[in-house]
Tab-separated table of C-alpha atoms in Angstrom:
chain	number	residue	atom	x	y	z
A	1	UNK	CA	-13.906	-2.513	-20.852
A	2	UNK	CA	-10.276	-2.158	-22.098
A	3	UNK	CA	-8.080	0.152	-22.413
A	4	UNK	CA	-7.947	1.416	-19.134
A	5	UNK	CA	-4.802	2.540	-17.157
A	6	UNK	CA	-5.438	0.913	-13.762
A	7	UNK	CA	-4.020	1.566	-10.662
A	8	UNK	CA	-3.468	-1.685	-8.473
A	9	UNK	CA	-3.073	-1.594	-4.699
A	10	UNK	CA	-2.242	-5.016	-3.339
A	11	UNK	CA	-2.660	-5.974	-0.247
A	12	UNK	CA	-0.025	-7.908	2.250
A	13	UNK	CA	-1.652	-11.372	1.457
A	14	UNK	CA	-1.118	-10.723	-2.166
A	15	UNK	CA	2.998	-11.151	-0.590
A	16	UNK	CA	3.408	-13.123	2.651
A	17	UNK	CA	1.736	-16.033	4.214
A	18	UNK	CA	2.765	-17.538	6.985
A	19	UNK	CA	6.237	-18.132	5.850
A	20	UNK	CA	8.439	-15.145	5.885
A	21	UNK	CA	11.254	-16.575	4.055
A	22	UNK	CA	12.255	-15.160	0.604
A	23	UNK	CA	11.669	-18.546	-1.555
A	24	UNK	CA	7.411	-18.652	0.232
A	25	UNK	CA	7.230	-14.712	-1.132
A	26	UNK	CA	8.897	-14.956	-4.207
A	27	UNK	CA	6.285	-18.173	-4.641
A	28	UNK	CA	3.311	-16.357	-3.399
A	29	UNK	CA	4.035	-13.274	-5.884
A	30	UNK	CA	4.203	-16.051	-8.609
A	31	UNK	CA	0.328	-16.548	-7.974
A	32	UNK	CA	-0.175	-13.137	-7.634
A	33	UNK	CA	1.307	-12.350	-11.033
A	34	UNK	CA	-1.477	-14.947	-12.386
A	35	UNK	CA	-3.840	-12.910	-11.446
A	36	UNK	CA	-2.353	-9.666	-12.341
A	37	UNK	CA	-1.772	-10.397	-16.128
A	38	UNK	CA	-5.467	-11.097	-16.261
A	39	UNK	CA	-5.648	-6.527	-17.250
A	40	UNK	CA	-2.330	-7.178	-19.642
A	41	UNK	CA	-4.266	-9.689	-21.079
A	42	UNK	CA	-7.350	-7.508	-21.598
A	43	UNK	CA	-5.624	-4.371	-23.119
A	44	UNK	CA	-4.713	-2.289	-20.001
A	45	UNK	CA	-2.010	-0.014	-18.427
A	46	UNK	CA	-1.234	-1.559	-15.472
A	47	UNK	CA	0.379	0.270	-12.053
A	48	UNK	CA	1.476	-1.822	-9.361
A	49	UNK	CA	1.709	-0.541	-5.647
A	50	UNK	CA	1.990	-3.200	-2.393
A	51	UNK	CA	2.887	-3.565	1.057
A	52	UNK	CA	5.839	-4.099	3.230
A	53	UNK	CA	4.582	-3.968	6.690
A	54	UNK	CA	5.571	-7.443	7.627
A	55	UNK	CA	8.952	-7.390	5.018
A	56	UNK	CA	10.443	-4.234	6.562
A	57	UNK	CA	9.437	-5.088	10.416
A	58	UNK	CA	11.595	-8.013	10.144
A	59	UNK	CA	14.346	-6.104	8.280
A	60	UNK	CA	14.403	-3.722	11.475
A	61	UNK	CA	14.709	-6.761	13.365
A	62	UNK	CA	17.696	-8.042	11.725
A	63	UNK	CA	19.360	-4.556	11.882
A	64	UNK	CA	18.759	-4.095	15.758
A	65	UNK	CA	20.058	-7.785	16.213
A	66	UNK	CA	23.360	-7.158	14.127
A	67	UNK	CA	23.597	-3.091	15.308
A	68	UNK	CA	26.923	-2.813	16.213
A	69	UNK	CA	29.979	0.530	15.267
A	70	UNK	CA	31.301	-1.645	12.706
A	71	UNK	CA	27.636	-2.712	11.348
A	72	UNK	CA	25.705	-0.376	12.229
A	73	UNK	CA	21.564	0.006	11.629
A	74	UNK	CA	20.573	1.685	9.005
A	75	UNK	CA	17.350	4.339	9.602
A	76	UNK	CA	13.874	3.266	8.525
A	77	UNK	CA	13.652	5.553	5.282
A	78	UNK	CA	16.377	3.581	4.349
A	79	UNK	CA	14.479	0.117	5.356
A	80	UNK	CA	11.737	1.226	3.250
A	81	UNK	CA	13.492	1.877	0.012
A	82	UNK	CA	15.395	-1.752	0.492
A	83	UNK	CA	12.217	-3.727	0.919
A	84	UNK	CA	11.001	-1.146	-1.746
A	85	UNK	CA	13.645	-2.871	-3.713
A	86	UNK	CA	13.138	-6.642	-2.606
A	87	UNK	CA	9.465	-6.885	-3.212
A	88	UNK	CA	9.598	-4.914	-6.418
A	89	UNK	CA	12.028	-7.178	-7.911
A	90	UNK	CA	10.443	-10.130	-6.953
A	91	UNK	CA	7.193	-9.088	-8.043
A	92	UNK	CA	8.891	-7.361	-11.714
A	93	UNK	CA	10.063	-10.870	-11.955
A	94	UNK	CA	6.733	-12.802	-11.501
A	95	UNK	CA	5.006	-10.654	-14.525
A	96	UNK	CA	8.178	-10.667	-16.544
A	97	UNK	CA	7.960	-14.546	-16.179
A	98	UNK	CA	3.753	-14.287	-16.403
A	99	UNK	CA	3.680	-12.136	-19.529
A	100	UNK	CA	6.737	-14.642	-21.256
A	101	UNK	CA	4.460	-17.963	-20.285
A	102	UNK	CA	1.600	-15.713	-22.433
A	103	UNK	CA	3.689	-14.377	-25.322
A	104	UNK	CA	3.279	-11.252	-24.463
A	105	UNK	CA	5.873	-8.499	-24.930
A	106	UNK	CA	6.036	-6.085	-22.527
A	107	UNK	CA	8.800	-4.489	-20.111
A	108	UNK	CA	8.072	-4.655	-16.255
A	109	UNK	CA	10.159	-1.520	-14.519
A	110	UNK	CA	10.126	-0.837	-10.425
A	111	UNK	CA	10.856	2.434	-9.332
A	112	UNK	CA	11.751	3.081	-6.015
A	113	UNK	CA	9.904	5.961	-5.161
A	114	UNK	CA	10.217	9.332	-2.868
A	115	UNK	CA	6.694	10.039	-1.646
A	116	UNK	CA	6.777	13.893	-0.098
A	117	UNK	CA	4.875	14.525	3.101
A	118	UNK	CA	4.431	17.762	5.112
A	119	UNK	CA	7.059	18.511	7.846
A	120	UNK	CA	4.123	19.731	9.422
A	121	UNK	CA	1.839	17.370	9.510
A	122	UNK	CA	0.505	16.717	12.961
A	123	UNK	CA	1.241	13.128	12.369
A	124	UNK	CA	4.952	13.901	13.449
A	125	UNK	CA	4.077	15.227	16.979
A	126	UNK	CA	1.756	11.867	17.553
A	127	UNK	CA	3.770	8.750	16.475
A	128	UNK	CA	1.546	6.048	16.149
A	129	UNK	CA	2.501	3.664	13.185
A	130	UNK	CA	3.647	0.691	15.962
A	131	UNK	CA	7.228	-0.590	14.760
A	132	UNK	CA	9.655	-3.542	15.583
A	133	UNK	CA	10.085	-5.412	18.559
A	134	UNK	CA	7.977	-5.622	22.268
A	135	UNK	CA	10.372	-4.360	24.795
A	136	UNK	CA	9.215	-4.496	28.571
A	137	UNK	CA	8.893	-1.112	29.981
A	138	UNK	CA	12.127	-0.244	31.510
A	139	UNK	CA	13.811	-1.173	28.179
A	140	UNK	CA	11.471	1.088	26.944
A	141	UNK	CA	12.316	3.688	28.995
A	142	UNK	CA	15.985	3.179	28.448
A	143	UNK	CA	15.385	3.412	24.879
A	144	UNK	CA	13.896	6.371	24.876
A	145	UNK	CA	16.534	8.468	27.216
A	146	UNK	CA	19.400	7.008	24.910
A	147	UNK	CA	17.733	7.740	21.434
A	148	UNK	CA	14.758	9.941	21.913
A	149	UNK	CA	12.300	7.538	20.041
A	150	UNK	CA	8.606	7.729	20.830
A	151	UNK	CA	7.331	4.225	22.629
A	152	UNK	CA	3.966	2.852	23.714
A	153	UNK	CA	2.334	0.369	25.575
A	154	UNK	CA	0.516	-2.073	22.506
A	155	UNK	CA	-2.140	-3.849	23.717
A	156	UNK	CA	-1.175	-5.051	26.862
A	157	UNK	CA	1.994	-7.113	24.770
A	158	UNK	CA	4.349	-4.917	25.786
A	159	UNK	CA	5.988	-1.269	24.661
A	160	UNK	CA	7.362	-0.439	21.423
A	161	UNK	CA	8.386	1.948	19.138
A	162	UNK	CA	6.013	4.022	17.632
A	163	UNK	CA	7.033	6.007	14.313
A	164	UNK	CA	4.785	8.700	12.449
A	165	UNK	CA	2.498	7.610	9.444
A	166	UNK	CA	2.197	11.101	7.702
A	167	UNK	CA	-0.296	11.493	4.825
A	168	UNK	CA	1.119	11.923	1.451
A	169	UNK	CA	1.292	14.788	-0.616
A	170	UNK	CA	3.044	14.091	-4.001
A	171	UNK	CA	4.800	11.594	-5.636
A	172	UNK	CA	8.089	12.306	-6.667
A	173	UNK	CA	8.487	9.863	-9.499
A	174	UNK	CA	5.170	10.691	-10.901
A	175	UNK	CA	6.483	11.717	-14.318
A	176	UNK	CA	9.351	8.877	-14.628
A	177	UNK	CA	6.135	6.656	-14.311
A	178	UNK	CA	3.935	7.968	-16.784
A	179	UNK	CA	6.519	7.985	-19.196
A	180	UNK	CA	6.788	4.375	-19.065
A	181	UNK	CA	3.153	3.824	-18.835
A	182	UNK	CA	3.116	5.856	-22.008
A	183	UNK	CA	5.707	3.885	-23.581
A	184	UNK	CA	3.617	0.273	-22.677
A	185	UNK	CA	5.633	-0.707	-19.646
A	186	UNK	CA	3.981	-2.266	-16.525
A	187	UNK	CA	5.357	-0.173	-13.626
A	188	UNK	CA	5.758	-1.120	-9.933
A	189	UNK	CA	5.799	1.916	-7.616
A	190	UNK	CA	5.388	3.619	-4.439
A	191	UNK	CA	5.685	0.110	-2.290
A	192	UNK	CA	5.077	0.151	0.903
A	193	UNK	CA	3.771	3.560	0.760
A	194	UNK	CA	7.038	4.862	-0.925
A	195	UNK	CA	9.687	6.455	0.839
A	196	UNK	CA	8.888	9.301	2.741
A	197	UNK	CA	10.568	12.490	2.095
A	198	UNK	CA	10.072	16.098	3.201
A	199	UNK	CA	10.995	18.982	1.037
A	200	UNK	CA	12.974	21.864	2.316
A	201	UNK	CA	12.042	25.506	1.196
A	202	UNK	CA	15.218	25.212	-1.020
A	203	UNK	CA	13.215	22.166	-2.944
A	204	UNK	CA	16.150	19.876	-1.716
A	205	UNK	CA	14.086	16.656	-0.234
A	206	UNK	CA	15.119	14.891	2.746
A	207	UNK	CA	14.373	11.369	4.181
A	208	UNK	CA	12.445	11.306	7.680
A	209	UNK	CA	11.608	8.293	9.846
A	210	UNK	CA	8.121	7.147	9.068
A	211	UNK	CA	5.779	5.104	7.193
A	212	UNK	CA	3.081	6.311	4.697
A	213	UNK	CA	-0.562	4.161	4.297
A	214	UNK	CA	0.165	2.402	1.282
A	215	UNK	CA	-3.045	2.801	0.213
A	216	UNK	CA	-3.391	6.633	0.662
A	217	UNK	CA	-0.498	6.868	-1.249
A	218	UNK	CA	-1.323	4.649	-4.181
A	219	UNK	CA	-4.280	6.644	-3.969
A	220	UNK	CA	-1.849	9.547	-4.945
A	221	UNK	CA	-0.225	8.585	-7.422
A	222	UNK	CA	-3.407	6.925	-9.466
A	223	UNK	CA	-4.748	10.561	-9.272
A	224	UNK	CA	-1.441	11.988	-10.792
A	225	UNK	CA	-1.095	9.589	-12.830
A	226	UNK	CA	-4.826	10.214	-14.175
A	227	UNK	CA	-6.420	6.601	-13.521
A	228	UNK	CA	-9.492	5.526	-15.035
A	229	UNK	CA	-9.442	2.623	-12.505
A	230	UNK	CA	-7.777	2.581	-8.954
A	231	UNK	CA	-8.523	-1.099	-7.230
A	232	UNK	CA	-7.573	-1.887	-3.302
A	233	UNK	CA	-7.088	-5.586	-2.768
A	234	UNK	CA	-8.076	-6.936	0.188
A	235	UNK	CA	-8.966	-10.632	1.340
A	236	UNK	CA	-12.920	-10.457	0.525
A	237	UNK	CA	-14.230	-10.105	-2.744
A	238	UNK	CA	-16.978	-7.784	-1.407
A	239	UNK	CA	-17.229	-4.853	1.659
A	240	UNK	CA	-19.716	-5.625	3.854
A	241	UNK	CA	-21.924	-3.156	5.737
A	242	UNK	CA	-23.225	-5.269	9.836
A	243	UNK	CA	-20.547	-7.675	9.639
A	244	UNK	CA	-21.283	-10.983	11.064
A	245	UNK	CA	-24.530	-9.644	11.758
A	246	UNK	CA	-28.164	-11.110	10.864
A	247	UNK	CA	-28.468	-8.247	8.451
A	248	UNK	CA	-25.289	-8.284	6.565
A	249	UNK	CA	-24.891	-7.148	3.571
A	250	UNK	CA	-22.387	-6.928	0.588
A	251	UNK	CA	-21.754	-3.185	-0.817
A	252	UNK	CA	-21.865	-3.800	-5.016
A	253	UNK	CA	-22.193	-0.450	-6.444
A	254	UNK	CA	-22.052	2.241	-3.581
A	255	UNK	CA	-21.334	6.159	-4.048
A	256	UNK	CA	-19.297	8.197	-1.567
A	257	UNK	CA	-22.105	9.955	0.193
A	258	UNK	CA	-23.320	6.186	0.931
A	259	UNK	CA	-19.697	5.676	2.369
A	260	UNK	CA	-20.071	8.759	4.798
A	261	UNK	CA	-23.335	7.415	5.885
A	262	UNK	CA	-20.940	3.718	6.777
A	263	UNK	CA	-17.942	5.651	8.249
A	264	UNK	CA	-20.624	8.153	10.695
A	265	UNK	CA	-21.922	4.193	11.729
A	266	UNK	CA	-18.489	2.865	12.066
A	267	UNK	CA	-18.878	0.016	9.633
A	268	UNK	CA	-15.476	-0.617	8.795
A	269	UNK	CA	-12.724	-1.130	11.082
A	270	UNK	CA	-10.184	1.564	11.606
A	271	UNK	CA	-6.507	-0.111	10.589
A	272	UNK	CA	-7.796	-2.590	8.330
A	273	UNK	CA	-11.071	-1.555	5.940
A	274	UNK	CA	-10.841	2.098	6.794
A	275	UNK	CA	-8.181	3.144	5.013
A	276	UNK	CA	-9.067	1.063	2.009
A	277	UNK	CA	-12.514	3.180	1.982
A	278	UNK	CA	-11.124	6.251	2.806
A	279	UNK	CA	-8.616	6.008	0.648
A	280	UNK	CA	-10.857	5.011	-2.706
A	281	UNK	CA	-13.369	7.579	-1.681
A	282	UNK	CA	-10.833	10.369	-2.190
A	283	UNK	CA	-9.975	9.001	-5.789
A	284	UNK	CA	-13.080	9.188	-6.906
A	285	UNK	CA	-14.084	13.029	-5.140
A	286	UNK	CA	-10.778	14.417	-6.434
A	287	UNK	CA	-11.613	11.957	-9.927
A	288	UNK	CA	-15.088	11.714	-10.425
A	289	UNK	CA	-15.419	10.704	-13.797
A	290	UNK	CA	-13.573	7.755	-12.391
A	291	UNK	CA	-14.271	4.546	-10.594
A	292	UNK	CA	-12.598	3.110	-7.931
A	293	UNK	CA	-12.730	-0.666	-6.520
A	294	UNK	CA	-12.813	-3.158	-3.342
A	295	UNK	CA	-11.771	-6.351	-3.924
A	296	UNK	CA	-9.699	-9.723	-3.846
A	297	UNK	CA	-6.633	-11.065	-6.141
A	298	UNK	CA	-9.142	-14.394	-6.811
A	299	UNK	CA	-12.129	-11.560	-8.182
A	300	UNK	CA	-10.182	-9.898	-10.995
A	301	UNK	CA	-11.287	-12.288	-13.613
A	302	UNK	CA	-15.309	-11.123	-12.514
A	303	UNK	CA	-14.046	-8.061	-12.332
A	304	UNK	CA	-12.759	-7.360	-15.600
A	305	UNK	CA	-15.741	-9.413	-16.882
A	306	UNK	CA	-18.679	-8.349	-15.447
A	307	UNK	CA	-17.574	-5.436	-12.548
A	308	UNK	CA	-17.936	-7.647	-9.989
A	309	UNK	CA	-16.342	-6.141	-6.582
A	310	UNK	CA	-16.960	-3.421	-4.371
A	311	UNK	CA	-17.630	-0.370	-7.059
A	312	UNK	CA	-17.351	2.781	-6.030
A	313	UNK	CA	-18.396	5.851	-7.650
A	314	UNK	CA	-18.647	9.846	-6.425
A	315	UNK	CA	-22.494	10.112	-7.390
């Protein structure tokens, strides 16, 4: 099939290795571009959204080291929207670079984009999104009487910070990027989960220190979007149901009350496949004309030619 306009959620190995240097992400975006020009190539609207877990942990880093009253750290929101910035360009470079090496014309645009949460969402009286450095626990303590952040112990490796991870709502941008998927343009948006913003009763939107599931939010904006095709990358080409079990087994076309059935029998780990599944099963229940997919960056060629991947449909 062509034609589509696809929503594509990549995940942090589409980005960083084990180098976190700019020149080893710039190179391993290169790759990913590859792979992403594959849909160009086969006549669809493309929508970028990635990661920045690793990218703005290590940004917080080098604020807290160089924090000083003539330098001082900038808040996380902030953080967000930079490596919002970094990672978009470098990836809007790979495809411009991709689509040239093809001869194909088409503009590549990153929007750094607000992604509105609720000021009430319990998610901001139990920070849990685990942030920046181990600190032992007196530093944590101190910490916390000098700037009232939330810490916790984490796994036994020491304490740190611990920021909310609100569920999205709405993506601000949403019309700025389907005008230029109408007009032809790739887009890049809503990395990292976009920045999250709440929105006062007088509609004026603020910036709040958190992070946002970038998948849950990509989910988002594929639904406002109106997606025919929202795809989570992960590193397997398939989800598997009894993993590393006698009696595992790949999922190839599975519907969301199958997925239920998984989550009630805790198939899929919470932090890493979870999300991904929860995430795709909510495009296609709020979508379900639509299909949703579970897969790797080395799959897209079987998927665009024969649907290989994790498919998931509503019924």
């Amino acid at each position: 099939m062509a034609n589509r306009k696809i929503v594509v959620a990549l995940g942090g190995n589409a980005i960083l290795s084990s180098d976190p240097s700019a020149q080893a992400q710039q190179e391993a975006l290169k790759q990913t571009a590859e792979h992403l020009v594959k849909f160009i190539e086969n006549g669809d609207d493309l929508v970028i959204t990635h990661g920045n877990g690793p990218q703005v942990g290590n940004l917080l880093l080098q604020n807290i080291a160089a924090d000083s009253e003539k330098n001082p750290a900038f808040p996380l929101d902030t953080l967000v929207a930079m490596t919002e910035g970094s990672i978009g360009f470098w990836l809007q470079n790979a495809m411009q670079n991709a689509l040239k090496e093809r001869g194909i014309e088409k503009e590549v645009a990153s929007i750094v984009t607000q992604v509105v949460v609720d000021k009430a969402d319990p998610a901001f009286e139990n920070p849990t999104k685990p942030i920046g450095p181990f600190y032992t626990e007196e530093e944590a303590k101190a910490e916390m009487e000098k700037s009232n952040a939330s810490f916790k112990e984490d796994a036994g490796r020491g304490w740190r910070k611990v920021v909310p991870s609100p569920k999205p709502i709405s993506i601000k941008e949403a019309k700025s990027i389907q005008n230029l998927i109408d007009a032809g343009h790739v887009v890049i948006a809503a990395g990292g989960g976009g920045v999250p913003v709440i929105e006062e009763a007088d509609g004026k939107l603020q910036g709040v220190e958190a992070v946002i599931d970038k998948d849950f939010a990509s989910q988002v904006l594929a639904e406002m979007v109106d997606a025919d095709l929202f795809v989570v990358l992960t590193g397997v080409d398939y989800v598997f149901v009894n993993f590393n079990k006698p009696n595992q087994a790949k999922l190839e076309k599975v519907t969301y009350a199958e997925l239920e059935q998984y989550i009630s029998e805790e198939q899929f780990a919470p932090g890493s496949m979870l999300p991904k599944i929860e995430a795709t099963m909510k495009f296609v229940k709020n979508k379900p004309e639509s299909q949703a997919v579970v897969t790797s960056l080395e799959n897209l060629q079987s998927l665009i030619e024969n649907g290989a991947g994790t498919v998931i449909e509503y019924q």
